[in-house]
Short mmCIF file of C-alpha atoms in Angstrom, two decimals:
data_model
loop_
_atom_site.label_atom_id
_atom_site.label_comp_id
_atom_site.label_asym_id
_atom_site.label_seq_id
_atom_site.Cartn_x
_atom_site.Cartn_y
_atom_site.Cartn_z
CA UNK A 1 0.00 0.00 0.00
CA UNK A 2 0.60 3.88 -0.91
CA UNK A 3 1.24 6.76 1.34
CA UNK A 4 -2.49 7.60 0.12
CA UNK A 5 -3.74 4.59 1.25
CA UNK A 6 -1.86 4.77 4.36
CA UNK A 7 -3.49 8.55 4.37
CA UNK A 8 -7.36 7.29 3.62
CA UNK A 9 -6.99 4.56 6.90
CA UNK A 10 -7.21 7.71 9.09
CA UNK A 11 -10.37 9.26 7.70
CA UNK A 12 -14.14 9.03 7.61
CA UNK A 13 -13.68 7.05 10.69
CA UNK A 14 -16.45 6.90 13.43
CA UNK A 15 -15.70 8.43 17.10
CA UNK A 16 -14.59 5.07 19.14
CA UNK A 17 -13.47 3.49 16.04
CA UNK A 18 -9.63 4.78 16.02
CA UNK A 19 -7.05 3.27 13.75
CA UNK A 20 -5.10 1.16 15.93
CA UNK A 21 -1.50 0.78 14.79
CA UNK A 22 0.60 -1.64 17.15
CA UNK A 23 4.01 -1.22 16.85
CA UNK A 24 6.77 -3.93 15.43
CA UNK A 25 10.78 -3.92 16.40
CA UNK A 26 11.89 -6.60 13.71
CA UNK A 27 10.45 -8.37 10.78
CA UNK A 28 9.02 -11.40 12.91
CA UNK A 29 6.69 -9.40 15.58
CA UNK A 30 6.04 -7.44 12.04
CA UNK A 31 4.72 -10.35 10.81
CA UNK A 32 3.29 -11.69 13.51
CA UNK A 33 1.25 -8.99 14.01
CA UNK A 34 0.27 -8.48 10.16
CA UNK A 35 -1.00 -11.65 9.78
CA UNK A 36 -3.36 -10.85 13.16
CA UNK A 37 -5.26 -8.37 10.89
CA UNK A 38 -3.39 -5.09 11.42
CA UNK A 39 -4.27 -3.13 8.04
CA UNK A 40 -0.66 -0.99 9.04
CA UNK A 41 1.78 -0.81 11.45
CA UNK A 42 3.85 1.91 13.29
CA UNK A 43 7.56 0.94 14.20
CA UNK A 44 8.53 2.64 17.43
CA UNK A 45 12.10 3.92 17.46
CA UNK A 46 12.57 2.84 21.07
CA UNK A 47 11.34 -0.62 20.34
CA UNK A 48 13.62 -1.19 17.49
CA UNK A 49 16.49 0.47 19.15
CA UNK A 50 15.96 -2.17 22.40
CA UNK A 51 15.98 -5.15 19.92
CA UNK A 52 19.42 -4.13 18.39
CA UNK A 53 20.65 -3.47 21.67
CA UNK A 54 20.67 0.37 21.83
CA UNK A 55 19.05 2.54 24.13
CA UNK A 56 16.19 4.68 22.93
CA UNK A 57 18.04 7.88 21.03
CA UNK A 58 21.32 6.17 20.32
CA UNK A 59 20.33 4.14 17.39
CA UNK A 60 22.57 5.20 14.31
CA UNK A 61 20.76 6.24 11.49
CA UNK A 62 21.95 3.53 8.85
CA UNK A 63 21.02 0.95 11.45
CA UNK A 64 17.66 2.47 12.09
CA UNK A 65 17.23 2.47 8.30
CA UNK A 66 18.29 -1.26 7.76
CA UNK A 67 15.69 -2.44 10.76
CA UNK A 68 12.79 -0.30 8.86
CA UNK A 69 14.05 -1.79 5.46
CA UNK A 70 13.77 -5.64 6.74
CA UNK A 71 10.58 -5.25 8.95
CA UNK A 72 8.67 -3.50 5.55
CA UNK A 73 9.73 -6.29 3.05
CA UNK A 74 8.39 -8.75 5.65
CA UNK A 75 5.02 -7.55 5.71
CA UNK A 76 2.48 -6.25 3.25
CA UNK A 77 0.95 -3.90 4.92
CA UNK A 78 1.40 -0.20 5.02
CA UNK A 79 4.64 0.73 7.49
CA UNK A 80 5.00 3.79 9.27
CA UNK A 81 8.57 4.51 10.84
CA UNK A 82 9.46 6.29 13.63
CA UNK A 83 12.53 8.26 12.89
CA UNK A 84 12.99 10.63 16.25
CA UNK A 85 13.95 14.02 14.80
CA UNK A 86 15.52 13.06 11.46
CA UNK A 87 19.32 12.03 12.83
CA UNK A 88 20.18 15.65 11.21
CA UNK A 89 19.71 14.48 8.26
CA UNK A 90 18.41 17.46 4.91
CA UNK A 91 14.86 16.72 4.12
CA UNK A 92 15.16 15.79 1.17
CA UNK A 93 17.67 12.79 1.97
CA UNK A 94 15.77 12.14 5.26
CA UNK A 95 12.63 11.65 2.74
CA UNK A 96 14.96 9.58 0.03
CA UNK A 97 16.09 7.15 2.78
CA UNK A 98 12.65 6.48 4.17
CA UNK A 99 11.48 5.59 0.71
CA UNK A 100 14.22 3.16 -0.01
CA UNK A 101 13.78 1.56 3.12
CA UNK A 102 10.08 1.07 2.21
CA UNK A 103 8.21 3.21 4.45
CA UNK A 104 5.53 5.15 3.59
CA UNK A 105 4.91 7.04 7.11
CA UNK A 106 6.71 8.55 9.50
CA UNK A 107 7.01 10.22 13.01
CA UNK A 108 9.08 13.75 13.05
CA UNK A 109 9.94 14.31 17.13
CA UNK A 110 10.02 18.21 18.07
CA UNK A 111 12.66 17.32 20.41
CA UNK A 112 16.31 17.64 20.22
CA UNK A 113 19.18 16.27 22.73
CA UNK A 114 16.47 16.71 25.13
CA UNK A 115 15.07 20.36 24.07
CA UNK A 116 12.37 21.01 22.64
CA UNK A 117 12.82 23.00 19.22
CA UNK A 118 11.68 26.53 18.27
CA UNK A 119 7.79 25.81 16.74
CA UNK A 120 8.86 28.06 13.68
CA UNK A 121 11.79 26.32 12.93
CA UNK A 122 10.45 22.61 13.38
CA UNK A 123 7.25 23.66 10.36
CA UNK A 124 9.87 24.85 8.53
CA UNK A 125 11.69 21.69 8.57
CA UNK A 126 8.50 20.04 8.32
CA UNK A 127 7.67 22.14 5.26
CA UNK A 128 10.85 20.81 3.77
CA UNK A 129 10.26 16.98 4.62
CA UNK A 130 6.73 17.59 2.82
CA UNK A 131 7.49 19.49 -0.36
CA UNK A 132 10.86 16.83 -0.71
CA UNK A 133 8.12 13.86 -0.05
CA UNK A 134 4.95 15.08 -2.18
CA UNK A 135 2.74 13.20 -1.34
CA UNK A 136 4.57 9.63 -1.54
CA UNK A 137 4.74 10.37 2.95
CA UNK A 138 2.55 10.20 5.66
CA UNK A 139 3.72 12.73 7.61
CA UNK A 140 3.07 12.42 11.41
CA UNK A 141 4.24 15.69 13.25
CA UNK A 142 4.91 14.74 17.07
CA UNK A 143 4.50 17.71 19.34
CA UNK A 144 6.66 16.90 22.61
CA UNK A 145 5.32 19.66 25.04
CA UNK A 146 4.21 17.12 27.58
CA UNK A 147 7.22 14.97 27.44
CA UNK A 148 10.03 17.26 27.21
CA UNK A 149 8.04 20.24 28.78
CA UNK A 150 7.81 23.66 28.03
CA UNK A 151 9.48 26.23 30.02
CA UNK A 152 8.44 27.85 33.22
CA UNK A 153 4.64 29.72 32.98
CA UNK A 154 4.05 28.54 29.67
CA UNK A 155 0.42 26.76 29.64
CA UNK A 156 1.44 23.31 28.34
CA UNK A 157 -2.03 22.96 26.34
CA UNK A 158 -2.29 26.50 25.11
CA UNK A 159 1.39 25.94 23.76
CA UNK A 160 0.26 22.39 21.97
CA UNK A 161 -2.14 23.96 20.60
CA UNK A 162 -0.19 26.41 18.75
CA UNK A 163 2.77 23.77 17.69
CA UNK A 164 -0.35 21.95 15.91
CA UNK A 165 -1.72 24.48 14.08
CA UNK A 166 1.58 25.51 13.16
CA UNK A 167 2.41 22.00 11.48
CA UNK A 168 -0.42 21.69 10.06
CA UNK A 169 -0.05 24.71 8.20
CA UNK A 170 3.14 23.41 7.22
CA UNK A 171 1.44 19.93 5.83
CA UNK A 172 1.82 17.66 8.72
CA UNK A 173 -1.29 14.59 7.70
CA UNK A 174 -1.27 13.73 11.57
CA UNK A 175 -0.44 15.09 14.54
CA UNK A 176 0.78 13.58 17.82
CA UNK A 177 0.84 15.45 21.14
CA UNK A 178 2.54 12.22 22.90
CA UNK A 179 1.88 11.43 26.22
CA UNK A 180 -0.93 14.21 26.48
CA UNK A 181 -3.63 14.23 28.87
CA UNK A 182 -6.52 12.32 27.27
CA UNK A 183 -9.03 15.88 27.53
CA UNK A 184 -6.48 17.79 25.56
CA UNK A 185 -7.68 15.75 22.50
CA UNK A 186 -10.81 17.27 22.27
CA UNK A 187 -10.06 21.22 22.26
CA UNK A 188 -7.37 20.03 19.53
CA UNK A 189 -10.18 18.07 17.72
CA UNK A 190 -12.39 20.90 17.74
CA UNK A 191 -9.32 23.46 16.74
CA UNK A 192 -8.61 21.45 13.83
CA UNK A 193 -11.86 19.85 12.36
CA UNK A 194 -10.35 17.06 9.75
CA UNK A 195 -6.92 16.41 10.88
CA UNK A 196 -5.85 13.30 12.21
CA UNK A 197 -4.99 13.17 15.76
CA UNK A 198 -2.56 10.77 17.04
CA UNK A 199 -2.71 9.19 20.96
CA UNK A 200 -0.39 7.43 22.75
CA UNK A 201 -2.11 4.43 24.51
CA UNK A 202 -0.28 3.45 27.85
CA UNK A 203 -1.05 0.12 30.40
CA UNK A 204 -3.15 2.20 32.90
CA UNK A 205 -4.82 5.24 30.70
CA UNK A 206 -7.76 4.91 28.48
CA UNK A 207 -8.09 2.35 26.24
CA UNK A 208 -8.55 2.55 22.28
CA UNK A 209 -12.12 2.81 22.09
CA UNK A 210 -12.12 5.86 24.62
CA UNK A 211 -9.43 7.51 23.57
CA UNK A 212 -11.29 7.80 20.42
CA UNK A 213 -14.20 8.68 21.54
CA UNK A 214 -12.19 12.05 23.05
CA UNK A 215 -10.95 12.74 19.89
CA UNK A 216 -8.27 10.73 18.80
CA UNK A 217 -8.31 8.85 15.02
CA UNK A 218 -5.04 7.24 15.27
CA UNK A 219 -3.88 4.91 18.80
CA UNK A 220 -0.09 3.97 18.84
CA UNK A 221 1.45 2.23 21.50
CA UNK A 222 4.83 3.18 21.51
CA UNK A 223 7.72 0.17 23.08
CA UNK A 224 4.64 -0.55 25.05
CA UNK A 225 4.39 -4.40 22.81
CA UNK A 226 8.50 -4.76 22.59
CA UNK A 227 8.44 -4.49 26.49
CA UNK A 228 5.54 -6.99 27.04
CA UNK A 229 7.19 -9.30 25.02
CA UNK A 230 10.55 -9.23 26.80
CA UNK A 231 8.60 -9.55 30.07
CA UNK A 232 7.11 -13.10 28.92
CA UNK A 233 10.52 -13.84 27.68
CA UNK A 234 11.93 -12.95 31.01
CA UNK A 235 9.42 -15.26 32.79
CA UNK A 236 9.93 -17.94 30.62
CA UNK A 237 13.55 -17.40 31.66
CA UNK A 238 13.10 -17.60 35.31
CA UNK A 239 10.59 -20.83 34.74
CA UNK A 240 13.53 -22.44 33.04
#
């Protein structure tokens, strides 16, 4: 599948009917997880980084590249790759290497070494990744105000708010305030009718269906299924 059919999954979908994407770190959960149904998947950097032994942030880019490149000829659905904030790399060779590697997604961080980037400059970069792409890219813009933070008397809503409107001017498809109180994804619903909205499910929050129904289209889990599976792993260890 395209980019555009990657694009259509995430509209004209009911409230409580999100598009849940589980999240692959190497070409067997990939397939395990295709063949379960999954009409796409999203590859979470942090996932793929623990199964080449790398903490999350530290994988090297060709590496990163390679893992995307085996886990999308495994499967034949749609693949979506998280690629933190681009390893540096210009837009348009960011955009070239995705491509090769068979994605047709990916997630573009707002966060650098740990700070979160200038909103201006990140749409411009995201500006750059979308007129390089065309429309071959699903472009998900992550907005990191709730993870990194924002600084001192800043209104951490207020100031997601504005980072989404911004990339969306700038031709995000999706947006994803990660780790974002569930109500925020109403007010951005409402702020931008038509625009994907991506939420971040975790073990104790809402679950798929709700988060939906608050506004969500699009419910990623992060490492959340990498970490499960190393937990079984570790009690079939201890059994042993």
């Amino acid at each position: 599948m395209t980019a555009s059919g990657l694009r259509a999954l995430h509209h004209g979908r009911a409230p409580g009917d999100p598009l849940v994407l589980p999240g692959p770190w190497d070409a067997a959960s990939a397939r395990a997880l295709a063949d379960a149904g999954f009409p796409a998947l999203a590859l979470p950097s942090a996932g793929v980084a623990a199964s080449l032994g790398y903490e999350d942030g530290e994988t090297p880019a060709d590496e990163m590249f390679a893992a995307v490149a085996r886990i999308a000829r495994a499967v034949p659905v749609p693949v979506s790759a998280d690629i933190e904030a681009g390893y540096g790399l210009p837009p348009a060779e960011l955009v070239e290497r995705l491509l090769a590697a068979g994605a047709v997604g990916c997630n573009l961080e707002d966060t650098v070494d740990g700070v979160l980037l200038d909103a201006g400059r990140q749409a411009d970069r995201l500006a750059a990744v979308r007129a390089a792409a065309g429309d071959a890219l699903f472009v998900n813009a992550r907005i990191d105000t709730y993870v990194t933070g924002v600084p001192d008397g800043v209104d951490p809503a207020a100031e997601t708010l504005r980072r989404a409107r911004l990339y969306a001017a700038a031709g995000a498809d999706c947006l994803y305030p990660i780790l974002a109180p569930p109500e925020v994804f109403g007010p951005l619903a409402d702020a931008l009718p038509g625009l994907p909205l991506n939420a971040l499910a975790v073990p104790d929050g809402p679950g798929p269906r709700r988060l939906g129904e608050l506004g969500a289209t699009r419910i990623t889990f992060g490492p959340g299924l990498q970490r499960r599976a190393m937990a079984a792993v570790r009690e079939i260890a201890a059994g042993l």
